mmCIF file of C-alpha atoms in Angstrom:
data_model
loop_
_atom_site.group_PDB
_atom_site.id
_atom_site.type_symbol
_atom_site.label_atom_id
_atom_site.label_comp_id
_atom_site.label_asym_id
_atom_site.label_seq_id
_atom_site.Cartn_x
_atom_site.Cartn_y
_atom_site.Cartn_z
ATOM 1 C CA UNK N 1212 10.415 -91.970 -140.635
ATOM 2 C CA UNK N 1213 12.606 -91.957 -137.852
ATOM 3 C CA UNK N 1214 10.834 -90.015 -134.923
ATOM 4 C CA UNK N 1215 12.630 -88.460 -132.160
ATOM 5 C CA UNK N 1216 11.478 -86.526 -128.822
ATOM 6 C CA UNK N 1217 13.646 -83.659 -128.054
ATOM 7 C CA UNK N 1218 13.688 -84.669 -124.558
ATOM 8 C CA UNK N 1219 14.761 -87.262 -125.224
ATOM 9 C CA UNK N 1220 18.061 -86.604 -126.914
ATOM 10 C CA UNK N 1221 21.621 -85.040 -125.676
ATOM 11 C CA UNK N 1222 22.237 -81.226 -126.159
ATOM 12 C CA UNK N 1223 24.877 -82.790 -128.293
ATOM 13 C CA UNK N 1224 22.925 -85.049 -130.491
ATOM 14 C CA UNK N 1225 19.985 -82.561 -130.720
ATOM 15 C CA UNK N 1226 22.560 -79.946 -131.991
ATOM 16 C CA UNK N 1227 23.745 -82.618 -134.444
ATOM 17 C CA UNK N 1228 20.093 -83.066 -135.798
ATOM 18 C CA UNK N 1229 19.172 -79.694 -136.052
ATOM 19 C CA UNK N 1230 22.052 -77.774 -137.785
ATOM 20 C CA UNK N 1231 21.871 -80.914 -140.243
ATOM 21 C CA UNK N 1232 18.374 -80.588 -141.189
ATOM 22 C CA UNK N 1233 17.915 -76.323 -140.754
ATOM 23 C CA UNK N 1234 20.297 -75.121 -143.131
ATOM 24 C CA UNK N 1235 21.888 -73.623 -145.070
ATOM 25 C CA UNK N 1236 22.006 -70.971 -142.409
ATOM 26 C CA UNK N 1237 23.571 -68.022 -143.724
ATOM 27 C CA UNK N 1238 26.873 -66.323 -141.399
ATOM 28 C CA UNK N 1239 26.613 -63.369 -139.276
ATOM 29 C CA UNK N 1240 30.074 -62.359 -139.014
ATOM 30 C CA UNK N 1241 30.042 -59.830 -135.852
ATOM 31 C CA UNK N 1242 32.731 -57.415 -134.544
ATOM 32 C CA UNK N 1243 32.322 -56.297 -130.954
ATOM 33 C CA UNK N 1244 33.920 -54.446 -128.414
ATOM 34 C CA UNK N 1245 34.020 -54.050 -124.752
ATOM 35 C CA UNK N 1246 34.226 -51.157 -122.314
ATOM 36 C CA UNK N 1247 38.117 -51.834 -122.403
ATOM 37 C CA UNK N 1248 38.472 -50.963 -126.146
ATOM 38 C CA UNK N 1249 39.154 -54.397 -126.864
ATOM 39 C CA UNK N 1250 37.598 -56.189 -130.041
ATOM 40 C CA UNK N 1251 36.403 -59.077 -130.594
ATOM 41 C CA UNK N 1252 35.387 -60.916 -134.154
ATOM 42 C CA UNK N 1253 33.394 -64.015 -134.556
ATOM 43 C CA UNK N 1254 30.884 -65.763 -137.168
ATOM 44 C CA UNK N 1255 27.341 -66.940 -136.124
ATOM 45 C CA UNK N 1256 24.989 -69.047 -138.147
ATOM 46 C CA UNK N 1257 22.209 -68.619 -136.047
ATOM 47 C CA UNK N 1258 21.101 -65.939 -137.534
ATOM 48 C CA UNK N 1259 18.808 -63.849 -140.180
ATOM 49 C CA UNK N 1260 16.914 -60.980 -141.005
ATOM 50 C CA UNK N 1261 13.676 -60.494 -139.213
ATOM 51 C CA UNK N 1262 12.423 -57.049 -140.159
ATOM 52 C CA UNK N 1263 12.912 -54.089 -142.604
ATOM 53 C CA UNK N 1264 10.944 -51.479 -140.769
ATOM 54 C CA UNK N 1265 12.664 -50.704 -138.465
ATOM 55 C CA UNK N 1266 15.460 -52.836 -140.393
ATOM 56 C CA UNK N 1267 16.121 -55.650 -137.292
ATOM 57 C CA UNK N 1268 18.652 -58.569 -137.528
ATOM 58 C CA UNK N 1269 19.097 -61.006 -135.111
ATOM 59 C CA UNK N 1270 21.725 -63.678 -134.122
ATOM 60 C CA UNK N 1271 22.463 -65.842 -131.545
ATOM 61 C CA UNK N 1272 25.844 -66.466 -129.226
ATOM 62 C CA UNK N 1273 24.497 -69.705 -128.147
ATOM 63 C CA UNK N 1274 25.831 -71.033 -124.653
ATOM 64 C CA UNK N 1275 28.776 -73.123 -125.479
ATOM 65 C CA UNK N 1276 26.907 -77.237 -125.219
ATOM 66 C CA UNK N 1277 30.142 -78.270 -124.292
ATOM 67 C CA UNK N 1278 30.536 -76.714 -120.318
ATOM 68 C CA UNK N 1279 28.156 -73.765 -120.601
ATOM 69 C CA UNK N 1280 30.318 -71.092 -121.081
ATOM 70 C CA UNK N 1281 29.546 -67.392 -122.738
ATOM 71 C CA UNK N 1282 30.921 -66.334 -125.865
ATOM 72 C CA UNK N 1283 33.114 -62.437 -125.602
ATOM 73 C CA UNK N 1284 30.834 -61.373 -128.367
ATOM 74 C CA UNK N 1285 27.943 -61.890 -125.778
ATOM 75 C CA UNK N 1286 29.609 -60.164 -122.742
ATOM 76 C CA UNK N 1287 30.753 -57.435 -125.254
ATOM 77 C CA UNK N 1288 27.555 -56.593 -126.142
ATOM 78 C CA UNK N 1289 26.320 -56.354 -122.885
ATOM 79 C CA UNK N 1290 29.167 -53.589 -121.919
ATOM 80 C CA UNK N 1291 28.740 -51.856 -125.480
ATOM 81 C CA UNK N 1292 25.736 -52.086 -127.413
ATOM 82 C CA UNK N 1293 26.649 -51.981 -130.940
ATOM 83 C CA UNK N 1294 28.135 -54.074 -133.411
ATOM 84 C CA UNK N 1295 29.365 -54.966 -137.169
ATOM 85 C CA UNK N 1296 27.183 -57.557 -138.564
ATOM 86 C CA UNK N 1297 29.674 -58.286 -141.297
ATOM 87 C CA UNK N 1298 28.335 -60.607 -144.443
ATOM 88 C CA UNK N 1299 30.607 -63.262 -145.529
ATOM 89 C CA UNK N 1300 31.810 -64.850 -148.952
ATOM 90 C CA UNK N 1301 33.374 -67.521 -150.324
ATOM 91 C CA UNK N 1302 36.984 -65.446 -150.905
ATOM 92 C CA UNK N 1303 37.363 -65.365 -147.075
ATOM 93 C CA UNK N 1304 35.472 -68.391 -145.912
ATOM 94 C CA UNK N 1305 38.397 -70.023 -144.697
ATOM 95 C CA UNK N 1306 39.687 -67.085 -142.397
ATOM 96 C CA UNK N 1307 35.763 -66.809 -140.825
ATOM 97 C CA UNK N 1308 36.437 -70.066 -139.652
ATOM 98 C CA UNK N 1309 39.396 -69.517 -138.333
ATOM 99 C CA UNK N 1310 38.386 -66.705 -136.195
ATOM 100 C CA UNK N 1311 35.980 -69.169 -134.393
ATOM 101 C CA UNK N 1312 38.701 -70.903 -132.785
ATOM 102 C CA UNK N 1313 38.020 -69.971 -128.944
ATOM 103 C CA UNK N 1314 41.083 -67.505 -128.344
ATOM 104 C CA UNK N 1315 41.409 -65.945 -125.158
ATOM 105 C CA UNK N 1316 39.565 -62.255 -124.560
ATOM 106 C CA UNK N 1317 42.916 -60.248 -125.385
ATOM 107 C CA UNK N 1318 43.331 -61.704 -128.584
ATOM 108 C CA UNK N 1319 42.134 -59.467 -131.376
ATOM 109 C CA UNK N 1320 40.751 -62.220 -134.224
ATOM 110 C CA UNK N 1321 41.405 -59.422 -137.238
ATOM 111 C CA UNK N 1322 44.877 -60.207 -136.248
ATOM 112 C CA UNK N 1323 44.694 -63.480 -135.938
ATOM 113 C CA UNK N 1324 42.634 -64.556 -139.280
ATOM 114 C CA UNK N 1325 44.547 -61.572 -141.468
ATOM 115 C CA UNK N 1326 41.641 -59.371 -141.865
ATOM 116 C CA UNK N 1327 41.731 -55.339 -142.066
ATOM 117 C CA UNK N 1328 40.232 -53.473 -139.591
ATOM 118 C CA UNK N 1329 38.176 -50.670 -140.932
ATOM 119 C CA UNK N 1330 36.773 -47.763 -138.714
ATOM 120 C CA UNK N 1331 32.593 -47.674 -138.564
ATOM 121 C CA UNK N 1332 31.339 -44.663 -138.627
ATOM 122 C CA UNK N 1333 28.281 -44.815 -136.567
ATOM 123 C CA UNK N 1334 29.165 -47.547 -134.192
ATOM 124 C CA UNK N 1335 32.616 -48.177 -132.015
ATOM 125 C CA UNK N 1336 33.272 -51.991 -133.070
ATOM 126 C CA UNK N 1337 35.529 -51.830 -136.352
ATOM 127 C CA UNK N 1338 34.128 -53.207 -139.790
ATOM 128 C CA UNK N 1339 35.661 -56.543 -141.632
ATOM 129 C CA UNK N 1340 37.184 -54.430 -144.999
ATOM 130 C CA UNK N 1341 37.594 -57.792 -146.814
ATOM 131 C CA UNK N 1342 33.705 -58.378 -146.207
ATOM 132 C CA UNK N 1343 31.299 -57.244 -149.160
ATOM 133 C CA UNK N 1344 28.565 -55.879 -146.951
ATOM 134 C CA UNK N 1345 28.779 -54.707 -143.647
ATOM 135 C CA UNK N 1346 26.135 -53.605 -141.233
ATOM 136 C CA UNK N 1347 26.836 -51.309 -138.714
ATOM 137 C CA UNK N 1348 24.472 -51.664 -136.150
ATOM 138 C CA UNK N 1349 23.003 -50.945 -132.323
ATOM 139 C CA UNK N 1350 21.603 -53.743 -129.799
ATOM 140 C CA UNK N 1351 18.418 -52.721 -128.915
ATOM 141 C CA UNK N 1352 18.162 -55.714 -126.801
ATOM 142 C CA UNK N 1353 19.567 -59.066 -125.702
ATOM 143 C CA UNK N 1354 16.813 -61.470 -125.060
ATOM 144 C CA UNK N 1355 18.337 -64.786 -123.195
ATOM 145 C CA UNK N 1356 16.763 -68.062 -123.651
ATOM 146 C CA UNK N 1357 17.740 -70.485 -120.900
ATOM 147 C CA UNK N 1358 20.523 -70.971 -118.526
ATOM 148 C CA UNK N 1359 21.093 -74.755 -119.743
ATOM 149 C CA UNK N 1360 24.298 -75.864 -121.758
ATOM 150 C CA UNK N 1361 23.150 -74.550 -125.687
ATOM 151 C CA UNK N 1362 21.035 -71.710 -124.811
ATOM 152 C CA UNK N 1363 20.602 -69.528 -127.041
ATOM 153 C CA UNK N 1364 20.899 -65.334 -126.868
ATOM 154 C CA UNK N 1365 18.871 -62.873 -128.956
ATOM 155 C CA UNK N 1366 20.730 -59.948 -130.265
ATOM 156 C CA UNK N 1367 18.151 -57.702 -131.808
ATOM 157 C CA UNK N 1368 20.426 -55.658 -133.921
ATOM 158 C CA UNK N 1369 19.218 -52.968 -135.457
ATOM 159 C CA UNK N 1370 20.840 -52.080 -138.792
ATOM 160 C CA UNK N 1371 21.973 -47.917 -138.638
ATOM 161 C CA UNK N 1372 24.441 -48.268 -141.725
ATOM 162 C CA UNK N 1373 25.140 -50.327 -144.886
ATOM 163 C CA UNK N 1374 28.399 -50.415 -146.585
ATOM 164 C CA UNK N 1375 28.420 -52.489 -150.048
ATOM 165 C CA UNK N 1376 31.551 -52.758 -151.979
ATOM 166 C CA UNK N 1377 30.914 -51.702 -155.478
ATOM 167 C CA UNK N 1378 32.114 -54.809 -157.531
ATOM 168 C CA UNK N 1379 29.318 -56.696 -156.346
ATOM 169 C CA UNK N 1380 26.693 -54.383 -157.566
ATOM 170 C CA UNK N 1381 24.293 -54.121 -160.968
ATOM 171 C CA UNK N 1382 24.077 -51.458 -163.506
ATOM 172 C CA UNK N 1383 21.038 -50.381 -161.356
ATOM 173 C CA UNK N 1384 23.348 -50.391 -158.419
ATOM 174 C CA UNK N 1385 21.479 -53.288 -157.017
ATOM 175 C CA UNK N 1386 23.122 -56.327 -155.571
ATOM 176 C CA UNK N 1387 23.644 -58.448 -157.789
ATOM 177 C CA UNK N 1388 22.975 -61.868 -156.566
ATOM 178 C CA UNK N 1389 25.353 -63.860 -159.024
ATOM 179 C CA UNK N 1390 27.708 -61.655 -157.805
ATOM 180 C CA UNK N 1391 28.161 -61.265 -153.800
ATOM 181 C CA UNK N 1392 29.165 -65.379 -153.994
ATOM 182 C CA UNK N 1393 27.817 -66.035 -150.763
ATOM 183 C CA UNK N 1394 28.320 -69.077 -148.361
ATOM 184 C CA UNK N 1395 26.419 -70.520 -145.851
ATOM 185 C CA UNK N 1396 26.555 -73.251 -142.977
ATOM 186 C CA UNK N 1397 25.477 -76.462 -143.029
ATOM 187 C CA UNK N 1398 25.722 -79.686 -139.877
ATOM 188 C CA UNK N 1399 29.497 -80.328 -138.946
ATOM 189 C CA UNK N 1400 32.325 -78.960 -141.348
ATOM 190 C CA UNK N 1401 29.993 -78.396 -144.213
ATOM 191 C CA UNK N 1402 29.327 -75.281 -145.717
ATOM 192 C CA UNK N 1403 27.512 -74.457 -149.117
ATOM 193 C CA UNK N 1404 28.501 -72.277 -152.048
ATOM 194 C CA UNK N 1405 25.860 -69.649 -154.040
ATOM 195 C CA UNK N 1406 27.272 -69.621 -157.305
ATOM 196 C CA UNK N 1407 25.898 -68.306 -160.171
ATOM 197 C CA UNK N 1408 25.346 -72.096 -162.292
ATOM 198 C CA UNK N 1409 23.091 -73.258 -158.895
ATOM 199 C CA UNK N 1410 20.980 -69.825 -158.734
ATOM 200 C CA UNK N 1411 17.617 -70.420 -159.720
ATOM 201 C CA UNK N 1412 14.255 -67.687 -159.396
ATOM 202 C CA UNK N 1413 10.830 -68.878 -158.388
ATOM 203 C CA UNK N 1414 7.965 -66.272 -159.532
ATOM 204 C CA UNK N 1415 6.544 -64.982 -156.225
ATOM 205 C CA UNK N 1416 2.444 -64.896 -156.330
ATOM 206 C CA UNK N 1417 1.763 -61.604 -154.806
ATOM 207 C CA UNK N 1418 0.034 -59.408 -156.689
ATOM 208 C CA UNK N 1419 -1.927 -62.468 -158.802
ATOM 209 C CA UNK N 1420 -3.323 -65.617 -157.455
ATOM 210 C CA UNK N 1421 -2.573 -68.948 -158.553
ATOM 211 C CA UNK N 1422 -5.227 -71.590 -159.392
ATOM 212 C CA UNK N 1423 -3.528 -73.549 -157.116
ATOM 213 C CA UNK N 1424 -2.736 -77.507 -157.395
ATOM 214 C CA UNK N 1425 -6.027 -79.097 -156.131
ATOM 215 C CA UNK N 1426 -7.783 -76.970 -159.528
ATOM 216 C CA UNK N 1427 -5.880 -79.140 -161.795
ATOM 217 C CA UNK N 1428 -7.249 -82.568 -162.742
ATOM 218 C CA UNK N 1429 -6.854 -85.466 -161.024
ATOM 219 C CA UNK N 1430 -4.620 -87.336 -163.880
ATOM 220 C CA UNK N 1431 -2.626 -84.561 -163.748
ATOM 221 C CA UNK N 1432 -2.112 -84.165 -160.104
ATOM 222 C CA UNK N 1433 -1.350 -87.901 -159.669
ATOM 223 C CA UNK N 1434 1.065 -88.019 -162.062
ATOM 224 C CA UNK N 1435 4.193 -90.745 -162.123
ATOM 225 C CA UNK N 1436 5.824 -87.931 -164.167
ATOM 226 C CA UNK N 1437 5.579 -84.984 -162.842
ATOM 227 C CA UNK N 1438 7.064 -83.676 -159.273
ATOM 228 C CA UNK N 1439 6.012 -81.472 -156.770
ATOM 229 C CA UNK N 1440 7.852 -78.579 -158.182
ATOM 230 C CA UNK N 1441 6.326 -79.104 -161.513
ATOM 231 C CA UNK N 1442 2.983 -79.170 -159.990
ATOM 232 C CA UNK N 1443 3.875 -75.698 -157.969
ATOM 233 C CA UNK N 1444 4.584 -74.368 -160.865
ATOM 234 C CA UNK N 1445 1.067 -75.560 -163.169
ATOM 235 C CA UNK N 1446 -0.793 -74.516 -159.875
ATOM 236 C CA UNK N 1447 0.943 -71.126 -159.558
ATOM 237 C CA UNK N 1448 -0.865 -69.700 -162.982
ATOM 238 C CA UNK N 1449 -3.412 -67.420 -162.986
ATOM 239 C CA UNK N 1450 -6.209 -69.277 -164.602
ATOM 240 C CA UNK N 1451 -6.889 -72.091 -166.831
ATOM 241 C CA UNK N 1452 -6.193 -71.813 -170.645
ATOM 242 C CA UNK N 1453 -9.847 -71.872 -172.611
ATOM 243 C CA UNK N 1454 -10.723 -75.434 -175.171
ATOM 244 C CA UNK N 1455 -9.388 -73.010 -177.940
ATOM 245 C CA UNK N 1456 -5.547 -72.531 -176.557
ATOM 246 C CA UNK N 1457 -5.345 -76.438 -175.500
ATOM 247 C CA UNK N 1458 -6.671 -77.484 -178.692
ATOM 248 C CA UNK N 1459 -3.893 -75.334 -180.657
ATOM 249 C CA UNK N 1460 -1.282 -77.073 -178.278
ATOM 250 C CA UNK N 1461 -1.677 -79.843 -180.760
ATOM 251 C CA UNK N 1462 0.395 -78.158 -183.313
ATOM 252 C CA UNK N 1463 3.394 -77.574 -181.618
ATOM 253 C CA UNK N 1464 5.873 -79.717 -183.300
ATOM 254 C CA UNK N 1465 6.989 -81.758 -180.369
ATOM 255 C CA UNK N 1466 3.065 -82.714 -179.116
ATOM 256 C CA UNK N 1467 2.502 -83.249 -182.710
ATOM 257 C CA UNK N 1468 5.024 -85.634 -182.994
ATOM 258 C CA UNK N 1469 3.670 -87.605 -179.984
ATOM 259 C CA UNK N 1470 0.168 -87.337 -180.934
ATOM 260 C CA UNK N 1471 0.996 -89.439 -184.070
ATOM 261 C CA UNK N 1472 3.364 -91.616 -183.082
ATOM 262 C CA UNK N 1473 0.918 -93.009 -179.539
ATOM 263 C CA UNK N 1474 -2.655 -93.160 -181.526
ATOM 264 C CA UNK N 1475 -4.627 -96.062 -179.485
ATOM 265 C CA UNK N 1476 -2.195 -95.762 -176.926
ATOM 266 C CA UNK N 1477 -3.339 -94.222 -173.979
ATOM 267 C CA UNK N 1478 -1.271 -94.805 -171.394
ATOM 268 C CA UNK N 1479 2.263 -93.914 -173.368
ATOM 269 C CA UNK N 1480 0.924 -90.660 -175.128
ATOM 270 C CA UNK N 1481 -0.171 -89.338 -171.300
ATOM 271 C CA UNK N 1482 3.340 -90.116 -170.027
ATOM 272 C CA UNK N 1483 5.327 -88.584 -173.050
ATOM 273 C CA UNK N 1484 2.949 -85.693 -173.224
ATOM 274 C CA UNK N 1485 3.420 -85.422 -169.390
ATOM 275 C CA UNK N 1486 7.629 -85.935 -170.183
ATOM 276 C CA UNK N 1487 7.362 -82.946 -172.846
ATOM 277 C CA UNK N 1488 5.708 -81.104 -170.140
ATOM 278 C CA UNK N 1489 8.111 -81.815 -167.689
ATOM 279 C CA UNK N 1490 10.990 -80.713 -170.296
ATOM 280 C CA UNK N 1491 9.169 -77.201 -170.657
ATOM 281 C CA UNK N 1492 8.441 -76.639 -167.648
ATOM 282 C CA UNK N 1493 12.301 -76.971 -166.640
ATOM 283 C CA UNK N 1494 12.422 -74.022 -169.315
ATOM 284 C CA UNK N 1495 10.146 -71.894 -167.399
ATOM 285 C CA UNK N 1496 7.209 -72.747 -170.493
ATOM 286 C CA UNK N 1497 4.537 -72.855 -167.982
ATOM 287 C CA UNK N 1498 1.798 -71.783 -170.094
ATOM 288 C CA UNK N 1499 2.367 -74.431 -172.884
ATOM 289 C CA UNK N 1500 3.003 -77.122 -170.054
ATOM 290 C CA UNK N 1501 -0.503 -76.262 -168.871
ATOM 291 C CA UNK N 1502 -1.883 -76.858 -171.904
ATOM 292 C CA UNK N 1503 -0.134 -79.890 -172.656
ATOM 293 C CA UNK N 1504 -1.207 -81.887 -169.274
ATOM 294 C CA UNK N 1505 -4.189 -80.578 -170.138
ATOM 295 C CA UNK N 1506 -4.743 -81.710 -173.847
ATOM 296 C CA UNK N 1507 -6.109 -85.247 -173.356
ATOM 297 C CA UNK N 1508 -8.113 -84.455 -170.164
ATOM 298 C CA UNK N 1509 -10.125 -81.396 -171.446
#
């Protein structure tokens, strides 16, 4: 592996690094205004939500690495409080990004990247209409990190209002995930896409525990077969399946199949058996794969 000290490396390089490998980030899109009246509008992908009681985001208007300038959406928060954390999706991706471009402090960025300003109703900075969620929200506190080219600035924004548009809800009036068609930021010029063909849902353990991966047995945890998710998955089930439920594994057409056609063969009836599981597993079969890795082990 290539090993690097931190200290070692350019603000410029170390920036290049880390929004490469910590992503995808997802884009705080944040309308501001200053004591003036004027408004500013411009994306950040340092940032996230950190807590939903009270319901907290933060982001951060990093110091500019290249001469250590502030951002306006920093020194506008610092004359006025609030702001319009505004969630973006792929159908205005390209304007977000053109609303970064540095403009000076009396140009208003709605104008400039063809959004609509809509009024908040809580806070003074106006909401992105175009924008499928918007937060309105107050600053509880700006929490600076460093005076050095690339320091960051905590904005603890705390969330007062949520607007959703309607089209991107569920029968429940849920968000529906497949839906919003969110994007996200990547290193450089790259950005990533959620679409609903690259959605996937891993079962959260929270109520049960899982027998975890060091209970299963050896042949199965060193498998040349199997991967690491595949193993997640085996290790995330609640318990083992008794002698009775492997040894009825062994009429399921497919293990059948293999069963006859690798007698005296050790070696290939473990790796097809271990293939089939593989297979199911990509299915969401869990319990069956269980009992398949399990079948000549038991």
């Amino acid at each position: 592996m290539l090993s690097l000290s931190t200290a070692d490396l350019s603000p410029v390089d170390l920036q290049q690094y880390l929004q490469y490998a910590i992503a995808p980030r997802p884009i705080c899109f944040a309308s501001t205004i200053d004591s003036a009246g004027q408004v500013n509008l411009s994306p950040f992908s340092f940032f996230n939500l950190f807590s939903t009681n009270p319901p907290l985001c933060i982001f951060s208007p990093a110091r500019r690495v290249r001469d250590n300038t502030t951002k306006h959406t920093l020194e506008n928060i610092l004359e006025v409080p609030e702001c319009v954390i505004n969630i973006v999706n792929y159908s205005m991706v390209q304007q977000v990004s053109l609303a970064s471009t540095e403009y000076d402090k009396n140009v208003n960025e709605f104008e400039k990247a063809g959004f609509t300003m809509l009024k908040s109703e809580l806070v003074l900075p106006p909401r992105v209409a175009e924008a499928p969620v918007q937060l309105e929200c107050t600053v509880r506190e700006v929490i600076g990190l460093g005076e050095n080219p690339g320091a960051g600035n905590l904005v603890l924004a705390e969330i007062k209002k949520i607007h959703i548009r309607k089209d991107i809800l569920d029968a429940e009036g849920k968000i529906d995930q497949a839906k919003i068609d969110l994007v996200a930021r990547l290193g450089g010029d790259w950005y990533c896409r959620v679409t609903p063909e690259n959605l996937f849902q891993v079962k959260k353990p929270l109520v049960s525990k899982g027998i975890g991966v060091d209970a299963l047995p050896a042949g199965v945890r060193n498998s040349y077969v199997l991967t690491g998710n595949d193993l997640g998955m085996l290790g995330n089930m609640e318990q083992m399946p008794v002698e009775e439920e492997i040894e009825d594994i062994r009429f399921h057409p497919q293990v059948k199949e293999i069963l006859d056609a690798t007698i005296g063969d050790t070696i290939n009836r473990q790796r097809e058996l271990h293939e089939l599981a593989h297979e199911l597993l990509g299915r969401g079969e869990v319990t069956d794969a269980l009992k398949i890795v399990l079948l000549e082990i038991w």
